[in-house]
Amino acid sequence: MRHIGISGRQIGNDLPLALIAGPCQLEGLDHALGIAEVLLRLCEAHDMLFIFKASFDKANRTSANGARGPGLEAGLLQLEGVKSRLGVPVLTDVHTPEQAQSASEVVDILQVPAFLCRQTDLLVAAGETGKPVNIKKGQFLAPWEMAHAAEKVARTGNDAILLTERGASFGYNTLIADMRSLPIMAQTGYPIVMDATHAVQAPGGMGGSSGGDRSMAPVLARAAVAVGVAAVFLETHPDPDAAPSDGPNMIELDAMPDLIADLAALDAVAKARRIMP
């Protein structure tokens, strides 16, 4: 069972839970800092590793009119600001091999989006940076197929890999989360992450944008932690309905204290019983 070092802490399926959280899309440094400060305080209260997540570019918007974010250069400056001011590790998506190298100079974890999890050049470029790589499972893949995506990164000599479940396509505009995928992917030995907010997304469900049901995200997060995952991925926002992207499935920031407390308690039980393989 592999462990991955992040900012002096370790992430693993048999280690205390880590939280990867933040807004879907960067909306300015002050906005990011406000969210990160709240989450850091909550995680510190439970001795939980906090990794700030936000995207500089939402390259897979439903519509050409969808807001995409500040872009690579400005976005990395914002992420660097969060990292330097709060001393927290940061994670962001990369969409091209060229972005991987630039982002690796700032972020602690590179994330390969679900739609791109089979893109060999991107996976190799991310692996070659030497930074940990979080590969999100495509909605079109079976969990056992993620071993092939991980192998593409590992062949670069970089085995600091995380695998993330984010739901599977279930008819049109619908996803379903199969908790069996968590222990199945854990058979690779890599740390497993549950993305509970994207798993309640309704892709393209609002016509020109994606819908979702944020009330179900805490349900999936609690269920996954009870299985014994290494980390939970949650997108959160002070006012999700006003967010430029993924508002319907982001959790209100005010709801995070109770949810994080629940996840910490469930994780203690799951890890004591070593449920995951």
CSV table of C-alpha atoms in Angstrom, one decimal:
chain,number,residue,atom,x,y,z
A,1,MET,CA,0.0,0.0,0.0
A,2,ARG,CA,1.6,3.2,-1.2
A,3,HIS,CA,1.9,6.4,0.8
A,4,ILE,CA,2.4,9.8,-0.8
A,5,GLY,CA,4.2,12.6,1.0
A,6,ILE,CA,2.6,16.1,0.9
A,7,SER,CA,3.9,19.0,2.9
A,8,GLY,CA,5.5,16.8,5.5
A,9,ARG,CA,2.4,14.6,5.9
A,10,GLN,CA,1.5,11.3,4.3
A,11,ILE,CA,-1.6,10.3,2.3
A,12,GLY,CA,-2.7,6.6,2.2
A,13,ASN,CA,-5.7,4.4,2.3
A,14,ASP,CA,-4.6,3.2,5.8
A,15,LEU,CA,-3.8,6.7,7.1
A,16,PRO,CA,-5.9,9.5,8.5
A,17,LEU,CA,-8.2,11.2,6.0
A,18,ALA,CA,-7.0,14.1,4.0
A,19,LEU,CA,-9.4,16.8,2.5
A,20,ILE,CA,-9.0,18.2,-1.0
A,21,ALA,CA,-11.4,21.2,-1.2
A,22,GLY,CA,-12.0,24.6,-2.6
A,23,PRO,CA,-14.1,26.4,-5.2
A,24,CYS,CA,-14.6,24.9,-8.6
A,25,GLN,CA,-13.0,27.9,-10.4
A,26,LEU,CA,-10.6,30.5,-9.2
A,27,GLU,CA,-12.4,33.8,-8.7
A,28,GLY,CA,-9.6,36.0,-7.4
A,29,LEU,CA,-7.0,35.7,-4.6
A,30,ASP,CA,-9.1,37.2,-1.9
A,31,HIS,CA,-12.0,34.9,-2.7
A,32,ALA,CA,-9.7,31.9,-2.6
A,33,LEU,CA,-8.0,32.9,0.6
A,34,GLY,CA,-11.4,33.4,2.3
A,35,ILE,CA,-12.4,29.9,1.5
A,36,ALA,CA,-9.0,28.3,2.2
A,37,GLU,CA,-8.8,30.0,5.6
A,38,VAL,CA,-12.1,28.6,6.8
A,39,LEU,CA,-11.2,25.1,5.5
A,40,LEU,CA,-7.7,25.1,7.0
A,41,ARG,CA,-9.1,26.1,10.4
A,42,LEU,CA,-11.7,23.3,10.3
A,43,CYS,CA,-9.1,20.7,9.2
A,44,GLU,CA,-6.6,21.7,11.9
A,45,ALA,CA,-9.3,21.2,14.5
A,46,HIS,CA,-9.4,17.5,13.4
A,47,ASP,CA,-5.7,17.1,12.6
A,48,MET,CA,-6.7,16.5,9.0
A,49,LEU,CA,-4.4,17.4,6.1
A,50,PHE,CA,-6.0,20.1,4.0
A,51,ILE,CA,-5.1,20.5,0.3
A,52,PHE,CA,-6.6,23.6,-1.4
A,53,LYS,CA,-8.1,22.9,-4.8
A,54,ALA,CA,-9.2,25.3,-7.5
A,55,SER,CA,-9.0,25.4,-11.3
A,56,PHE,CA,-7.4,28.2,-13.4
A,57,ASP,CA,-9.3,27.0,-16.5
A,58,LYS,CA,-12.5,25.0,-16.9
A,59,ALA,CA,-11.7,23.7,-20.3
A,60,ASN,CA,-14.6,21.3,-20.5
A,61,ARG,CA,-17.6,23.6,-20.1
A,62,THR,CA,-20.9,22.5,-21.6
A,63,SER,CA,-21.3,25.7,-23.6
A,64,ALA,CA,-18.8,27.9,-25.4
A,65,ASN,CA,-20.4,30.7,-23.3
A,66,GLY,CA,-19.4,29.2,-20.0
A,67,ALA,CA,-16.9,31.1,-17.8
A,68,ARG,CA,-13.6,29.3,-17.9
A,69,GLY,CA,-11.5,31.1,-15.2
A,70,PRO,CA,-8.5,33.4,-15.1
A,71,GLY,CA,-6.2,31.3,-17.2
A,72,LEU,CA,-2.9,29.7,-16.5
A,73,GLU,CA,-0.6,32.6,-15.7
A,74,ALA,CA,-3.1,34.5,-13.5
A,75,GLY,CA,-4.4,31.4,-11.9
A,76,LEU,CA,-1.0,30.1,-10.9
A,77,LEU,CA,-0.3,33.5,-9.2
A,78,GLN,CA,-3.5,33.1,-7.2
A,79,LEU,CA,-2.6,29.5,-6.2
A,80,GLU,CA,0.9,30.6,-5.3
A,81,GLY,CA,-0.7,33.3,-3.1
A,82,VAL,CA,-2.8,30.8,-1.2
A,83,LYS,CA,0.1,28.5,-0.8
A,84,SER,CA,2.6,31.1,0.4
A,85,ARG,CA,0.2,33.0,2.7
A,86,LEU,CA,-1.5,30.0,4.4
A,87,GLY,CA,1.3,27.4,4.1
A,88,VAL,CA,-1.1,24.9,2.6
A,89,PRO,CA,-0.5,22.5,-0.4
A,90,VAL,CA,-2.4,23.3,-3.5
A,91,LEU,CA,-3.9,21.2,-6.4
A,92,THR,CA,-5.1,22.2,-9.8
A,93,ASP,CA,-6.2,20.6,-13.1
A,94,VAL,CA,-4.0,20.6,-16.2
A,95,HIS,CA,-5.4,20.0,-19.6
A,96,THR,CA,-2.3,19.9,-21.9
A,97,PRO,CA,1.3,18.5,-21.6
A,98,GLU,CA,2.6,22.1,-21.8
A,99,GLN,CA,0.5,23.2,-18.8
A,100,ALA,CA,1.8,20.3,-16.7
A,101,GLN,CA,5.4,21.7,-16.5
A,102,SER,CA,4.3,25.3,-15.8
A,103,ALA,CA,1.8,24.3,-13.1
A,104,SER,CA,4.3,22.0,-11.4
A,105,GLU,CA,6.5,25.0,-10.6
A,106,VAL,CA,3.7,26.2,-8.2
A,107,VAL,CA,1.3,23.4,-7.2
A,108,ASP,CA,1.9,20.4,-5.0
A,109,ILE,CA,-0.4,18.0,-6.9
A,110,LEU,CA,-1.3,17.9,-10.6
A,111,GLN,CA,-4.8,16.7,-11.4
A,112,VAL,CA,-5.7,15.0,-14.7
A,113,PRO,CA,-9.4,15.7,-15.4
A,114,ALA,CA,-11.8,12.7,-15.8
A,115,PHE,CA,-12.4,13.5,-19.5
A,116,LEU,CA,-8.6,13.3,-20.1
A,117,CYS,CA,-7.7,10.3,-18.0
A,118,ARG,CA,-6.7,8.2,-21.1
A,119,GLN,CA,-4.6,11.0,-22.8
A,120,THR,CA,-1.2,9.4,-22.8
A,121,ASP,CA,0.8,12.5,-23.6
A,122,LEU,CA,-0.8,14.4,-20.7
A,123,LEU,CA,-0.3,11.6,-18.2
A,124,VAL,CA,3.3,11.2,-19.2
A,125,ALA,CA,4.0,14.9,-19.0
A,126,ALA,CA,2.4,15.1,-15.6
A,127,GLY,CA,4.4,12.1,-14.4
A,128,GLU,CA,7.7,13.6,-15.7
A,129,THR,CA,7.3,16.7,-13.5
A,130,GLY,CA,8.0,14.5,-10.5
A,131,LYS,CA,5.0,15.9,-8.7
A,132,PRO,CA,2.2,13.7,-7.3
A,133,VAL,CA,-0.5,13.2,-9.9
A,134,ASN,CA,-4.2,12.8,-9.1
A,135,ILE,CA,-6.0,11.0,-12.0
A,136,LYS,CA,-9.8,11.3,-11.9
A,137,LYS,CA,-11.6,8.3,-13.3
A,138,GLY,CA,-13.4,9.0,-16.5
A,139,GLN,CA,-17.2,8.6,-16.3
A,140,PHE,CA,-16.8,6.1,-19.2
A,141,LEU,CA,-14.3,3.8,-17.5
A,142,ALA,CA,-14.7,0.8,-15.2
A,143,PRO,CA,-12.7,1.1,-12.0
A,144,TRP,CA,-10.3,-1.7,-12.9
A,145,GLU,CA,-9.3,0.2,-16.1
A,146,MET,CA,-7.7,2.9,-14.0
A,147,ALA,CA,-4.7,0.6,-13.5
A,148,HIS,CA,-3.7,1.4,-17.1
A,149,ALA,CA,-3.9,5.2,-16.6
A,150,ALA,CA,-1.8,4.9,-13.5
A,151,GLU,CA,0.8,2.7,-15.3
A,152,LYS,CA,1.3,5.5,-17.9
A,153,VAL,CA,2.4,7.8,-15.1
A,154,ALA,CA,4.3,5.2,-13.2
A,155,ARG,CA,6.4,4.4,-16.3
A,156,THR,CA,8.0,7.9,-16.0
A,157,GLY,CA,9.5,6.7,-12.7
A,158,ASN,CA,6.9,8.7,-10.7
A,159,ASP,CA,4.7,6.4,-8.6
A,160,ALA,CA,3.2,9.3,-6.5
A,161,ILE,CA,-0.3,8.6,-7.9
A,162,LEU,CA,-3.8,9.1,-6.5
A,163,LEU,CA,-6.9,7.7,-8.2
A,164,THR,CA,-10.2,9.5,-7.9
A,165,GLU,CA,-13.7,8.2,-8.2
A,166,ARG,CA,-16.2,10.8,-9.5
A,167,GLY,CA,-19.2,8.8,-10.7
A,168,ALA,CA,-20.0,6.9,-13.9
A,169,SER,CA,-22.4,7.8,-16.7
A,170,PHE,CA,-25.9,6.4,-16.1
A,171,GLY,CA,-28.0,7.3,-19.1
A,172,TYR,CA,-28.2,10.9,-20.3
A,173,ASN,CA,-27.2,13.8,-18.0
A,174,THR,CA,-26.9,11.5,-15.0
A,175,LEU,CA,-24.1,10.0,-13.0
A,176,ILE,CA,-24.1,7.2,-10.4
A,177,ALA,CA,-21.5,6.5,-7.7
A,178,ASP,CA,-20.7,2.8,-7.2
A,179,MET,CA,-18.9,2.4,-3.9
A,180,ARG,CA,-17.5,-0.9,-5.1
A,181,SER,CA,-15.1,1.1,-7.3
A,182,LEU,CA,-13.2,2.3,-4.2
A,183,PRO,CA,-11.8,-1.0,-3.0
A,184,ILE,CA,-11.5,-2.2,-6.6
A,185,MET,CA,-9.2,0.8,-7.5
A,186,ALA,CA,-7.4,0.4,-4.1
A,187,GLN,CA,-6.1,-3.0,-5.3
A,188,THR,CA,-3.6,-1.0,-7.4
A,189,GLY,CA,-2.0,0.0,-4.1
A,190,TYR,CA,-2.5,3.7,-4.8
A,191,PRO,CA,-4.3,6.1,-2.5
A,192,ILE,CA,-8.0,6.5,-3.4
A,193,VAL,CA,-9.9,9.7,-3.4
A,194,MET,CA,-13.7,10.2,-3.5
A,195,ASP,CA,-14.9,13.3,-5.4
A,196,ALA,CA,-18.3,13.6,-3.8
A,197,THR,CA,-19.4,16.8,-5.5
A,198,HIS,CA,-18.7,15.9,-9.1
A,199,ALA,CA,-20.4,12.6,-8.5
A,200,VAL,CA,-23.7,14.4,-7.9
A,201,GLN,CA,-23.3,16.4,-11.1
A,202,ALA,CA,-25.8,16.3,-14.0
A,203,PRO,CA,-23.6,16.8,-17.0
A,204,GLY,CA,-25.3,19.2,-19.4
A,205,GLY,CA,-28.4,18.8,-17.3
A,206,MET,CA,-29.4,22.5,-17.6
A,207,GLY,CA,-29.1,22.7,-21.3
A,208,GLY,CA,-26.2,25.1,-21.6
A,209,SER,CA,-24.5,24.1,-18.4
A,210,SER,CA,-24.3,21.2,-15.9
A,211,GLY,CA,-26.8,20.7,-13.1
A,212,GLY,CA,-26.5,18.7,-10.0
A,213,ASP,CA,-27.9,18.0,-6.5
A,214,ARG,CA,-25.6,19.4,-3.8
A,215,SER,CA,-27.7,17.9,-1.1
A,216,MET,CA,-26.5,14.4,-2.0
A,217,ALA,CA,-22.7,15.3,-1.9
A,218,PRO,CA,-22.4,14.9,1.9
A,219,VAL,CA,-24.2,11.5,1.6
A,220,LEU,CA,-21.6,10.2,-0.9
A,221,ALA,CA,-18.7,11.7,1.1
A,222,ARG,CA,-19.8,10.0,4.3
A,223,ALA,CA,-20.4,6.7,2.5
A,224,ALA,CA,-16.9,6.8,0.9
A,225,VAL,CA,-15.2,7.6,4.1
A,226,ALA,CA,-16.9,4.7,5.8
A,227,VAL,CA,-15.3,2.5,3.2
A,228,GLY,CA,-11.8,3.9,4.2
A,229,VAL,CA,-10.5,6.2,1.4
A,230,ALA,CA,-7.3,8.2,1.6
A,231,ALA,CA,-9.0,11.5,0.9
A,232,VAL,CA,-12.3,13.2,0.0
A,233,PHE,CA,-12.5,15.8,-2.7
A,234,LEU,CA,-15.2,18.5,-2.1
A,235,GLU,CA,-15.9,21.7,-3.9
A,236,THR,CA,-17.3,24.4,-1.7
A,237,HIS,CA,-18.3,28.0,-2.1
A,238,PRO,CA,-19.8,30.8,0.1
A,239,ASP,CA,-22.7,31.2,-2.4
A,240,PRO,CA,-22.8,28.3,-4.8
A,241,ASP,CA,-25.8,29.6,-6.7
A,242,ALA,CA,-23.7,32.7,-7.7
A,243,ALA,CA,-20.6,30.6,-8.7
A,244,PRO,CA,-19.4,30.8,-12.3
A,245,SER,CA,-19.3,27.0,-12.6
A,246,ASP,CA,-20.6,23.9,-10.9
A,247,GLY,CA,-22.8,25.8,-8.5
A,248,PRO,CA,-25.5,23.2,-8.4
A,249,ASN,CA,-23.2,20.5,-6.9
A,250,MET,CA,-20.9,22.6,-4.7
A,251,ILE,CA,-21.5,22.5,-1.0
A,252,GLU,CA,-22.2,25.7,0.9
A,253,LEU,CA,-19.2,26.8,2.9
A,254,ASP,CA,-21.4,27.2,6.0
A,255,ALA,CA,-22.2,23.5,5.9
A,256,MET,CA,-18.6,22.3,5.9
A,257,PRO,CA,-17.9,22.4,9.7
A,258,ASP,CA,-20.5,19.7,10.5
A,259,LEU,CA,-19.6,17.7,7.4
A,260,ILE,CA,-15.9,17.7,8.2
A,261,ALA,CA,-16.6,16.7,11.8
A,262,ASP,CA,-18.7,13.8,10.5
A,263,LEU,CA,-16.0,12.7,8.1
A,264,ALA,CA,-13.3,12.7,10.8
A,265,ALA,CA,-15.4,10.5,13.0
A,266,LEU,CA,-16.3,8.0,10.3
A,267,ASP,CA,-12.7,7.9,9.2
A,268,ALA,CA,-11.5,6.9,12.7
A,269,VAL,CA,-13.8,3.9,12.6
A,270,ALA,CA,-12.9,2.9,9.1
A,271,LYS,CA,-9.2,3.1,9.6
A,272,ALA,CA,-9.4,1.3,12.9
A,273,ARG,CA,-11.0,-1.6,11.2
A,274,ARG,CA,-8.9,-1.5,8.0
A,275,ILE,CA,-11.8,-2.0,5.6
A,276,MET,CA,-9.9,-1.1,2.4
A,277,PRO,CA,-7.6,-3.8,0.9
